[in-house]
PDB file of C-alpha atoms in Angstrom:
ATOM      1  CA  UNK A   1      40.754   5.271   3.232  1.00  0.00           C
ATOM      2  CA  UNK A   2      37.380   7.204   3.515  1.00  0.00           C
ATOM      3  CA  UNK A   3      34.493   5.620   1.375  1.00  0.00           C
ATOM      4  CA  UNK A   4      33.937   6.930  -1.835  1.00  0.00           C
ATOM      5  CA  UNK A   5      31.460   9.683  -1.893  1.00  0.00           C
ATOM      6  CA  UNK A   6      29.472   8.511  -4.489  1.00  0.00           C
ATOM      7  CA  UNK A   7      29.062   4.982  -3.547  1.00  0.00           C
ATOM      8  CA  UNK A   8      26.292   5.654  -0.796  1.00  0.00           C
ATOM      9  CA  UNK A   9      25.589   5.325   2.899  1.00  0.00           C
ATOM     10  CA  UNK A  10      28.689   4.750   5.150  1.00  0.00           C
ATOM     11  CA  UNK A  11      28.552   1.279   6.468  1.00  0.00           C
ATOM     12  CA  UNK A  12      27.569   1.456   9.987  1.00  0.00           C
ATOM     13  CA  UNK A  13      30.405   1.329  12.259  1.00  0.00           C
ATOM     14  CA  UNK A  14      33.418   1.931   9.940  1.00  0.00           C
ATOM     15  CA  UNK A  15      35.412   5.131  10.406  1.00  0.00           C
ATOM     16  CA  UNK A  16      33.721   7.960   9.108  1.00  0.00           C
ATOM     17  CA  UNK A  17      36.446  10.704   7.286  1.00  0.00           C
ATOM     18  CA  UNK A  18      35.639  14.248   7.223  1.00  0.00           C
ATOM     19  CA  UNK A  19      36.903  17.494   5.518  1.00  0.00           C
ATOM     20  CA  UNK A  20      36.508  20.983   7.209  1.00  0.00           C
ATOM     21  CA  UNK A  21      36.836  24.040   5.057  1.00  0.00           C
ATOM     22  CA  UNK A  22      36.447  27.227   6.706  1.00  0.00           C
ATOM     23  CA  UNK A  23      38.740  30.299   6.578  1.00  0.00           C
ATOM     24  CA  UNK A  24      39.664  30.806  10.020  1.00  0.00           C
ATOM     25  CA  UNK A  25      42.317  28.232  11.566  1.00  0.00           C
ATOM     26  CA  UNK A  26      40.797  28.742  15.102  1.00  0.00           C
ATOM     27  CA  UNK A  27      37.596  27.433  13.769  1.00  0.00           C
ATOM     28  CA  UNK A  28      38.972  24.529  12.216  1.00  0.00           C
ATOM     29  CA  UNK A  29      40.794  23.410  14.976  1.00  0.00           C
ATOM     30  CA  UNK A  30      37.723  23.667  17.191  1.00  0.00           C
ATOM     31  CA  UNK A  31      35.715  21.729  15.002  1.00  0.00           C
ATOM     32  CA  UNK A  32      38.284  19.272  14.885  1.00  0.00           C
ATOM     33  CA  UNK A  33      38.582  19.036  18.717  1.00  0.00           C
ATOM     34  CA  UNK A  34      35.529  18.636  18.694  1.00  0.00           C
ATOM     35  CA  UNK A  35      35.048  15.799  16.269  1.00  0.00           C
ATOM     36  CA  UNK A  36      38.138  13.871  17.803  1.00  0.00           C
ATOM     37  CA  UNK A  37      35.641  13.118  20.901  1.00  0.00           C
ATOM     38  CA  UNK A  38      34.004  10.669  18.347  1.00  0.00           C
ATOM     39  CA  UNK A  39      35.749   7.497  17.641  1.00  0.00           C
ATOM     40  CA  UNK A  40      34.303   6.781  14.644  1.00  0.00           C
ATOM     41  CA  UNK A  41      35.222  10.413  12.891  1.00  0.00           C
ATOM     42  CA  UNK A  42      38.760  10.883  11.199  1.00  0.00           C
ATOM     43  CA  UNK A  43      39.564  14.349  10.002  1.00  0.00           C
ATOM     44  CA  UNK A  44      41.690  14.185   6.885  1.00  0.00           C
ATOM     45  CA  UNK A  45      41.643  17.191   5.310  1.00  0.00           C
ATOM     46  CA  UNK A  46      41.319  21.279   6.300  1.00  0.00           C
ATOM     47  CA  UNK A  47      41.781  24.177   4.442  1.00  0.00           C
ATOM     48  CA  UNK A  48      40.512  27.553   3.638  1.00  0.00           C
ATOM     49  CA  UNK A  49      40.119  26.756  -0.116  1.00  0.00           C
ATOM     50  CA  UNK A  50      37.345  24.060  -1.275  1.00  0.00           C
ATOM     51  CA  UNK A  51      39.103  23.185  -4.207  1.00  0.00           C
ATOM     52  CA  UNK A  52      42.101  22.578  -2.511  1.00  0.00           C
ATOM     53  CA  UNK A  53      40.909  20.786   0.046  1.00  0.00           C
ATOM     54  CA  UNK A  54      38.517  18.571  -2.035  1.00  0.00           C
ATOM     55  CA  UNK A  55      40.949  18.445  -5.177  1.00  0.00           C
ATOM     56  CA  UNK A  56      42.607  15.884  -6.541  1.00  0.00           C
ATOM     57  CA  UNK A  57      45.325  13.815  -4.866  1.00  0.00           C
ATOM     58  CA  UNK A  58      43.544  14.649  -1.863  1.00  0.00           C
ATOM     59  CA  UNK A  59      42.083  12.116   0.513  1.00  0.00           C
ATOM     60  CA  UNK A  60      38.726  10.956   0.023  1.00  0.00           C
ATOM     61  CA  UNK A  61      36.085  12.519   2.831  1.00  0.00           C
ATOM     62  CA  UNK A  62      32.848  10.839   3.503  1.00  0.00           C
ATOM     63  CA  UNK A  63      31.289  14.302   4.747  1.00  0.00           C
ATOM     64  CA  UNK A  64      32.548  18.070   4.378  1.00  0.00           C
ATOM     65  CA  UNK A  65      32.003  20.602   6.602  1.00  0.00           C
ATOM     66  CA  UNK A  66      31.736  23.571   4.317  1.00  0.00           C
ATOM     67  CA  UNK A  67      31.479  27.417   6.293  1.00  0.00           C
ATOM     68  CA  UNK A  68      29.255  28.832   4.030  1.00  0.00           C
ATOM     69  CA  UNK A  69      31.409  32.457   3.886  1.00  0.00           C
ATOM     70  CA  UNK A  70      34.573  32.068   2.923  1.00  0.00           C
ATOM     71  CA  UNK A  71      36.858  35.282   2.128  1.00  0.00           C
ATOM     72  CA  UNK A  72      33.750  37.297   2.661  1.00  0.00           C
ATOM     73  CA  UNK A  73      31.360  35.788   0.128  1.00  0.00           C
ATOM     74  CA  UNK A  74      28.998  33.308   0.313  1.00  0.00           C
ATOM     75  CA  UNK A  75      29.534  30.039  -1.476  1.00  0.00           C
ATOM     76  CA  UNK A  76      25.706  28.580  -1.704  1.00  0.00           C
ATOM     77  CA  UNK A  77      26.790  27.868  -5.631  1.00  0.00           C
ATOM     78  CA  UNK A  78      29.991  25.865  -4.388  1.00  0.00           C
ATOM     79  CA  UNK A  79      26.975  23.985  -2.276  1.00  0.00           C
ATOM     80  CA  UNK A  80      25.278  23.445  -5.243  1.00  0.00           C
ATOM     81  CA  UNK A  81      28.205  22.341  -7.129  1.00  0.00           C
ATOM     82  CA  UNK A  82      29.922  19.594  -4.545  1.00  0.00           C
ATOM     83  CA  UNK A  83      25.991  18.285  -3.491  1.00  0.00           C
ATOM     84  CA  UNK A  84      25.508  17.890  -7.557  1.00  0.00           C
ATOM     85  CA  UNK A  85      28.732  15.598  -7.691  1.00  0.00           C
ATOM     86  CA  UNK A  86      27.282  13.338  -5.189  1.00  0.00           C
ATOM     87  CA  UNK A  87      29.328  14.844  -2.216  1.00  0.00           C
ATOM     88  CA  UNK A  88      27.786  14.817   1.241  1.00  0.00           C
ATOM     89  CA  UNK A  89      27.733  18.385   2.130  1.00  0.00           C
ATOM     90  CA  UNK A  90      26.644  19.846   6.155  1.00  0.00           C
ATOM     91  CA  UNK A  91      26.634  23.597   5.885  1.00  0.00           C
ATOM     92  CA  UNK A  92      27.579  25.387   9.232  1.00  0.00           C
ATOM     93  CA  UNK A  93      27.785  29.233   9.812  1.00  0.00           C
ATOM     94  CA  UNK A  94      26.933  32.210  11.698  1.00  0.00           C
ATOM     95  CA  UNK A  95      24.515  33.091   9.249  1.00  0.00           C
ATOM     96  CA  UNK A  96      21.063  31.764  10.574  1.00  0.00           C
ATOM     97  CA  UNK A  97      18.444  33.462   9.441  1.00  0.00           C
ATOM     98  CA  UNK A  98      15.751  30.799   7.274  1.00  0.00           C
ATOM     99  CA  UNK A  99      15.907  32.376   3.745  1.00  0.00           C
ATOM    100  CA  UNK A 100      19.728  31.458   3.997  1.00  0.00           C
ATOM    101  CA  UNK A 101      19.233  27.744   5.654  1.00  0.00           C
ATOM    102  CA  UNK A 102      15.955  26.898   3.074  1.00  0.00           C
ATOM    103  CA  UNK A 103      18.601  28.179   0.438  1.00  0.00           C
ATOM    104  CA  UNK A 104      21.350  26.180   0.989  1.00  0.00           C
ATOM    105  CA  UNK A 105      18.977  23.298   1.467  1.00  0.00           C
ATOM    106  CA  UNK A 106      17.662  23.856  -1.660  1.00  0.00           C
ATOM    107  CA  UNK A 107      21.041  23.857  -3.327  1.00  0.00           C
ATOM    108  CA  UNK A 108      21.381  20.071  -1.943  1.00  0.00           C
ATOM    109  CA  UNK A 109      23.494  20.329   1.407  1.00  0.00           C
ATOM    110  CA  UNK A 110      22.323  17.724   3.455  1.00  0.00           C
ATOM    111  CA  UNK A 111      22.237  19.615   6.307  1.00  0.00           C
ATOM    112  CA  UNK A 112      22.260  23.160   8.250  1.00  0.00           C
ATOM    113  CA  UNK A 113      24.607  23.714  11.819  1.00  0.00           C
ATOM    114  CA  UNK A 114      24.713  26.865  13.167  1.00  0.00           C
ATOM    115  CA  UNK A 115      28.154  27.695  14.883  1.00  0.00           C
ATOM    116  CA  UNK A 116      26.410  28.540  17.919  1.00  0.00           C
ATOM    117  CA  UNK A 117      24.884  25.149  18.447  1.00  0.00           C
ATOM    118  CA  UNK A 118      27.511  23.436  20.158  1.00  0.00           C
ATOM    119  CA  UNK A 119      29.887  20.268  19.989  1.00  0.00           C
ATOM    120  CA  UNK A 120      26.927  17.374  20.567  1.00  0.00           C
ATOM    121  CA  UNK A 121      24.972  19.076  17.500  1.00  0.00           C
ATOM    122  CA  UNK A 122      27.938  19.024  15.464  1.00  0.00           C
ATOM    123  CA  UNK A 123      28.702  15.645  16.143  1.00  0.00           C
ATOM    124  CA  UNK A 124      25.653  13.931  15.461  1.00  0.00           C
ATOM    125  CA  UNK A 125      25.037  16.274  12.460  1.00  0.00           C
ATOM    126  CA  UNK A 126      28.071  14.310  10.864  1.00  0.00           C
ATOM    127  CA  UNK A 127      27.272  11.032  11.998  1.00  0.00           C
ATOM    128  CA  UNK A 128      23.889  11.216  10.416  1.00  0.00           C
ATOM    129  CA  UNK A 129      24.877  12.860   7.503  1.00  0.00           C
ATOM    130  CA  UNK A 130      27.663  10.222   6.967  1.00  0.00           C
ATOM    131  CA  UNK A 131      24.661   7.375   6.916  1.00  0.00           C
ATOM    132  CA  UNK A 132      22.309   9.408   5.278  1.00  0.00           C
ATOM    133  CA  UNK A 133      20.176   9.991   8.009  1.00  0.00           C
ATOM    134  CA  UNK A 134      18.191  12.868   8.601  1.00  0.00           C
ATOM    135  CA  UNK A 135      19.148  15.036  12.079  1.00  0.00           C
ATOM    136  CA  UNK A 136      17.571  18.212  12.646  1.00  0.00           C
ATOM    137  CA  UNK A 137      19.207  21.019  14.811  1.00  0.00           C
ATOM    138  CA  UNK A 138      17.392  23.768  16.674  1.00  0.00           C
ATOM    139  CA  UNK A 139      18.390  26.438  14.055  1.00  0.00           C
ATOM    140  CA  UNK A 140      17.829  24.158  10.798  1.00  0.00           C
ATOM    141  CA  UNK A 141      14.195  23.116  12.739  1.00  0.00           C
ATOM    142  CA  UNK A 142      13.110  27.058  13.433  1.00  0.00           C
ATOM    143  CA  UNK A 143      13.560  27.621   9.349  1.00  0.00           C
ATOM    144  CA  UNK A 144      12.147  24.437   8.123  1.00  0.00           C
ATOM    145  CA  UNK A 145       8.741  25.231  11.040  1.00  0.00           C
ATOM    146  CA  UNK A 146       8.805  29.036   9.624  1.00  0.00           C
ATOM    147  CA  UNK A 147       8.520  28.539   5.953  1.00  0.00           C
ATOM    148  CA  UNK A 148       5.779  29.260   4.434  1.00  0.00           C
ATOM    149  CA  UNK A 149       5.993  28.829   0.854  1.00  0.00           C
ATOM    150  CA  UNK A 150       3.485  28.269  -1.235  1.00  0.00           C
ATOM    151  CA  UNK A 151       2.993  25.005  -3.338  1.00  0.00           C
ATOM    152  CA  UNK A 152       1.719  21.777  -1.414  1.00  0.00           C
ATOM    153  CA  UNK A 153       1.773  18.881  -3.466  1.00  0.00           C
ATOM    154  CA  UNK A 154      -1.189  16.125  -2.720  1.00  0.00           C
ATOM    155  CA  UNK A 155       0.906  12.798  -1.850  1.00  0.00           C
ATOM    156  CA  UNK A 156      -1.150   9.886  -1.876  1.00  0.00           C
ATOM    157  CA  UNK A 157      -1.392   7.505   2.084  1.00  0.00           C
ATOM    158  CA  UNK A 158       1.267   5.486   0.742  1.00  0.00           C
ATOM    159  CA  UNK A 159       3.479   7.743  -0.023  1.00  0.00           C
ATOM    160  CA  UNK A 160       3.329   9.863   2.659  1.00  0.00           C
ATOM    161  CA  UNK A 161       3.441   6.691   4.379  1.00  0.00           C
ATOM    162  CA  UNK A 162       6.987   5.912   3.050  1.00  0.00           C
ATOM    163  CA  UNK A 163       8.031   9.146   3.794  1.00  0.00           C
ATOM    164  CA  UNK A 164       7.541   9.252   7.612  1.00  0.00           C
ATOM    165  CA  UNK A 165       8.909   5.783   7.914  1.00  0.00           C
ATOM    166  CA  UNK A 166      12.006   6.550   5.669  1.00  0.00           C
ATOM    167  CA  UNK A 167      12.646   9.562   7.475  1.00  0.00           C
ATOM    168  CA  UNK A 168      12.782   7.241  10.799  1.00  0.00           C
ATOM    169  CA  UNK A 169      14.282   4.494   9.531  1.00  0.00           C
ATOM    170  CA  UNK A 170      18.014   3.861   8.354  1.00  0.00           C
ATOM    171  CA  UNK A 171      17.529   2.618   5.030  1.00  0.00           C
ATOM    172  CA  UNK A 172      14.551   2.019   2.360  1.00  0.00           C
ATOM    173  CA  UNK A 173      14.817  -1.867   2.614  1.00  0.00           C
ATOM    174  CA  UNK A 174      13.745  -1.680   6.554  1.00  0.00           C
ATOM    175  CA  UNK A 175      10.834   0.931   4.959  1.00  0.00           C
ATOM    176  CA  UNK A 176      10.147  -2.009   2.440  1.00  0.00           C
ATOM    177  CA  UNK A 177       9.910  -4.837   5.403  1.00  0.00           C
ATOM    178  CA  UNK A 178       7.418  -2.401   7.607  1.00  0.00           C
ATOM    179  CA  UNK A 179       5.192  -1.735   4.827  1.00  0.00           C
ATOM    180  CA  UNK A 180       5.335  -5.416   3.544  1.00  0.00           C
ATOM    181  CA  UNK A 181       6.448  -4.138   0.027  1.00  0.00           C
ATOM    182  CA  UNK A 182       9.616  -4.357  -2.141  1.00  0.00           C
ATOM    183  CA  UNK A 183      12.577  -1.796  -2.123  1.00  0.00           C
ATOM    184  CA  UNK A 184      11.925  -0.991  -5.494  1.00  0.00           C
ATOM    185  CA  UNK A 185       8.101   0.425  -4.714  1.00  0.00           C
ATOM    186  CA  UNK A 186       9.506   2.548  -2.094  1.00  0.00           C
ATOM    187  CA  UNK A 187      11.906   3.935  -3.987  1.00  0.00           C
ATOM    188  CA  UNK A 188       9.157   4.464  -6.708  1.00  0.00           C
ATOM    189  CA  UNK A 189       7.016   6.212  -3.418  1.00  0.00           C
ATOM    190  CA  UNK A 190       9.888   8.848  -2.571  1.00  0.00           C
ATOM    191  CA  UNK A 191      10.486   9.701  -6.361  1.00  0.00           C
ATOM    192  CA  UNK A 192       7.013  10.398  -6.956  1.00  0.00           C
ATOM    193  CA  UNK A 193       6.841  12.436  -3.538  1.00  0.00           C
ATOM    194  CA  UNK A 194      10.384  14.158  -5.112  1.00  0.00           C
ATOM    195  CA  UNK A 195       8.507  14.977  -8.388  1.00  0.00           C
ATOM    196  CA  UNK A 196       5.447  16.523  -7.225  1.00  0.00           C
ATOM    197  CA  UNK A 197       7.709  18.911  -5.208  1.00  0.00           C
ATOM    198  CA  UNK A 198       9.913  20.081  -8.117  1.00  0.00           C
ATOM    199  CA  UNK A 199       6.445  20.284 -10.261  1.00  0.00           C
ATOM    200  CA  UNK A 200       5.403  22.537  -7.491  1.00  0.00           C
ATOM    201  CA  UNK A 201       8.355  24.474  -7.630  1.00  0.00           C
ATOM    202  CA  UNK A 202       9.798  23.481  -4.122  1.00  0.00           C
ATOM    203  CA  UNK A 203      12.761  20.827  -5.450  1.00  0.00           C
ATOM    204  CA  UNK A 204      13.880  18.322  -3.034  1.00  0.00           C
ATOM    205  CA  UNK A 205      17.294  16.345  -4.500  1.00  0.00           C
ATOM    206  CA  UNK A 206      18.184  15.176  -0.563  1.00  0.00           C
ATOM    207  CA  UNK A 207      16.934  13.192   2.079  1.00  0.00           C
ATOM    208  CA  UNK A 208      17.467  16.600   4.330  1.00  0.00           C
ATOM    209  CA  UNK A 209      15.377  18.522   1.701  1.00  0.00           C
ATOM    210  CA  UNK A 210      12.372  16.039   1.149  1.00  0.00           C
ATOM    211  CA  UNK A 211      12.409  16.215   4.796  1.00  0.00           C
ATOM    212  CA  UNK A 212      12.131  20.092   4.813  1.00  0.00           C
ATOM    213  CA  UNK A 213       9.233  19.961   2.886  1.00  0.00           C
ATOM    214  CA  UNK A 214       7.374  17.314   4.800  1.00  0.00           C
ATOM    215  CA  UNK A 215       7.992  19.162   8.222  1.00  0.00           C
ATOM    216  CA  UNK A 216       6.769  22.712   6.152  1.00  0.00           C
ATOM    217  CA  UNK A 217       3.675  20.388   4.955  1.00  0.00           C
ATOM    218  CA  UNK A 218       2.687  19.100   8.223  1.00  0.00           C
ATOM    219  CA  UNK A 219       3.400  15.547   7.288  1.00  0.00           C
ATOM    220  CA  UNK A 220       5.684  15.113   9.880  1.00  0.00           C
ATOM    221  CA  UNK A 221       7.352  16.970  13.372  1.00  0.00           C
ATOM    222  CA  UNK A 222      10.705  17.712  14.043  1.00  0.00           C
ATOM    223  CA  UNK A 223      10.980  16.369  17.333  1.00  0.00           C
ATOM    224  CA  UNK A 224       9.204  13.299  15.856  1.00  0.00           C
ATOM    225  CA  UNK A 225      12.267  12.569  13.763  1.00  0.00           C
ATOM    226  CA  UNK A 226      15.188   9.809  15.427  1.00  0.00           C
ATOM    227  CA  UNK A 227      18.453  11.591  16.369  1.00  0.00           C
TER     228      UNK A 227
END
C-alpha cells in the first residue's frame, strides 16, 4: 500500500507509489519505463482523467505526475485543488515558459519537469518530491533565476538561517540539531518566513515554493541546493 498522502514525508527507503495522469498512452508508458529503472518507485495508477485516476477505490499514490494539459486545457486549478488536499503534486509538460512554471508553483505543486528534461530528472524529481525534498531541474531553475517580481520580504539571520539549512537538509529536526534549537522554533522560523511572503503578495504553501522565493531573493543558489 502507498503511504497516505496526508500523513507526511515517505519514510526513507520504503517503496515510493506513484500516479501518472497524462492524456497520451505513449507518454505514460514512457514515464513509466522510465520510473521502473528505480527500485524504490511503484506505479499504481494511470489514466487520462485526474478524478479517475485519483478517485475513490483507487490505490493510494505517494506522488502524482500530473501533465498540466489535458484534452487541450490547462489544469493549473486541478493543481491547486489536489496540492490543497495535501497531495504531493510534480507538474511536467511541454509548456516551459516561467509565467506558467511560477504559476503552477504558486498553485502548490511541489515541483516543475519539463518533458524535455530526460529520464534522470524525472526520477529524482519523484524521489525528492516523495520525501519532501526540494530538487530543482534546469527548466524549473531558469524561471525561479528569471523572476522578477516585486515584493522582498526582510527575514531576520535566523530565519534565513533556517531556510538555507532546511532547504539542504532532509527534515526540520536535523535543522533543529545544526542550529542547537528545538523543532518547534524552526518550524516557528519557516512560518514566519511563509507569512511575510503571502503579506507581500508572493504566497509560498510548499517547500518547492518557499524555495522559489529564496532563490528569486538571493538567499540562496540553485546549484547550491542537494540533489
Amino acid at each position: 500500500m502507498g503511504a497516505d498522502p496526508v500523513a507526511g514525508v515517505t519514510p526513507e527507503g520504503s517503496r515510493i507509489t506513484v500516479a501518472i495522469v497524462d492524456d497520451h498512452p505513449v507518454v505514460i508508458e514512457g514515464i513509466r519505463s522510465w520510473l521502473a529503472t528505480e527500485s524504490r518507485l511503484a506505479v499504481v495508477a494511470t489514466g487520462e482523467d485526474p478524478d479517475a485516476v485519483l478517485g475513490a477505490g483507487q490505490p493510494a499514490a505517494d506522488v502524482i505526475l500530473l501533465d498540466l494539459r489535458l484534452h487541450g486545457r490547462m489544469v493549473i486549478d486541478k493543481v491547486a485543488e489536489l496540492s490543497g488536499a495535501g497531495r504531493r503534486v510534480v507538474v511536467y509538460s511541454e509548456h516551459t515558459d516561467s509565467d506558467t512554471i511560477l504559476a503552477v508553483l504558486d498553485a502548490g505543486a511541489v515541483a516543475f519537469l519539463a518533458k524535455h528534461e530526460g529520464r534522470e530528472h524525472c526520477v529524482q524529481t519523484v524521489l525528492a518530491a516523495a520525501s519532501d525534498r526540494p530538487y530543482v531541474p534546469p527548466a524549473l531553475a531558469g524561471a525561479i533565476v528569471g523572476d522578477r517580481r516585486s515584493g522582498r520580504p526582510v527575514l531576520s539571520d535566523k530565519e534565513r538561517e533556517a531556510l538555507l539549512l532546511w532547504f539542504q537538509s532532509m527534515s526540520k529536526a536535523s535543522v533543529a540539531r545544526r542550529m542547537n534549537i528545538s523543532e518547534h522554533t524552526v518550524k516557528q522560523y519557516v512560518d514566519r518566513a511563509r507569512i511575510k511572503y503571502a503579506r507581500a503578495g508572493r504566497p509560498a504553501a510548499t517547500k518547492a515554493a518557499l524555495l522559489a522565493r529564496a532563490i528569486e531573493d538571493g538567499l540562496v543558489r540553485a546549484d547550491e541546493i542537494g540533489n
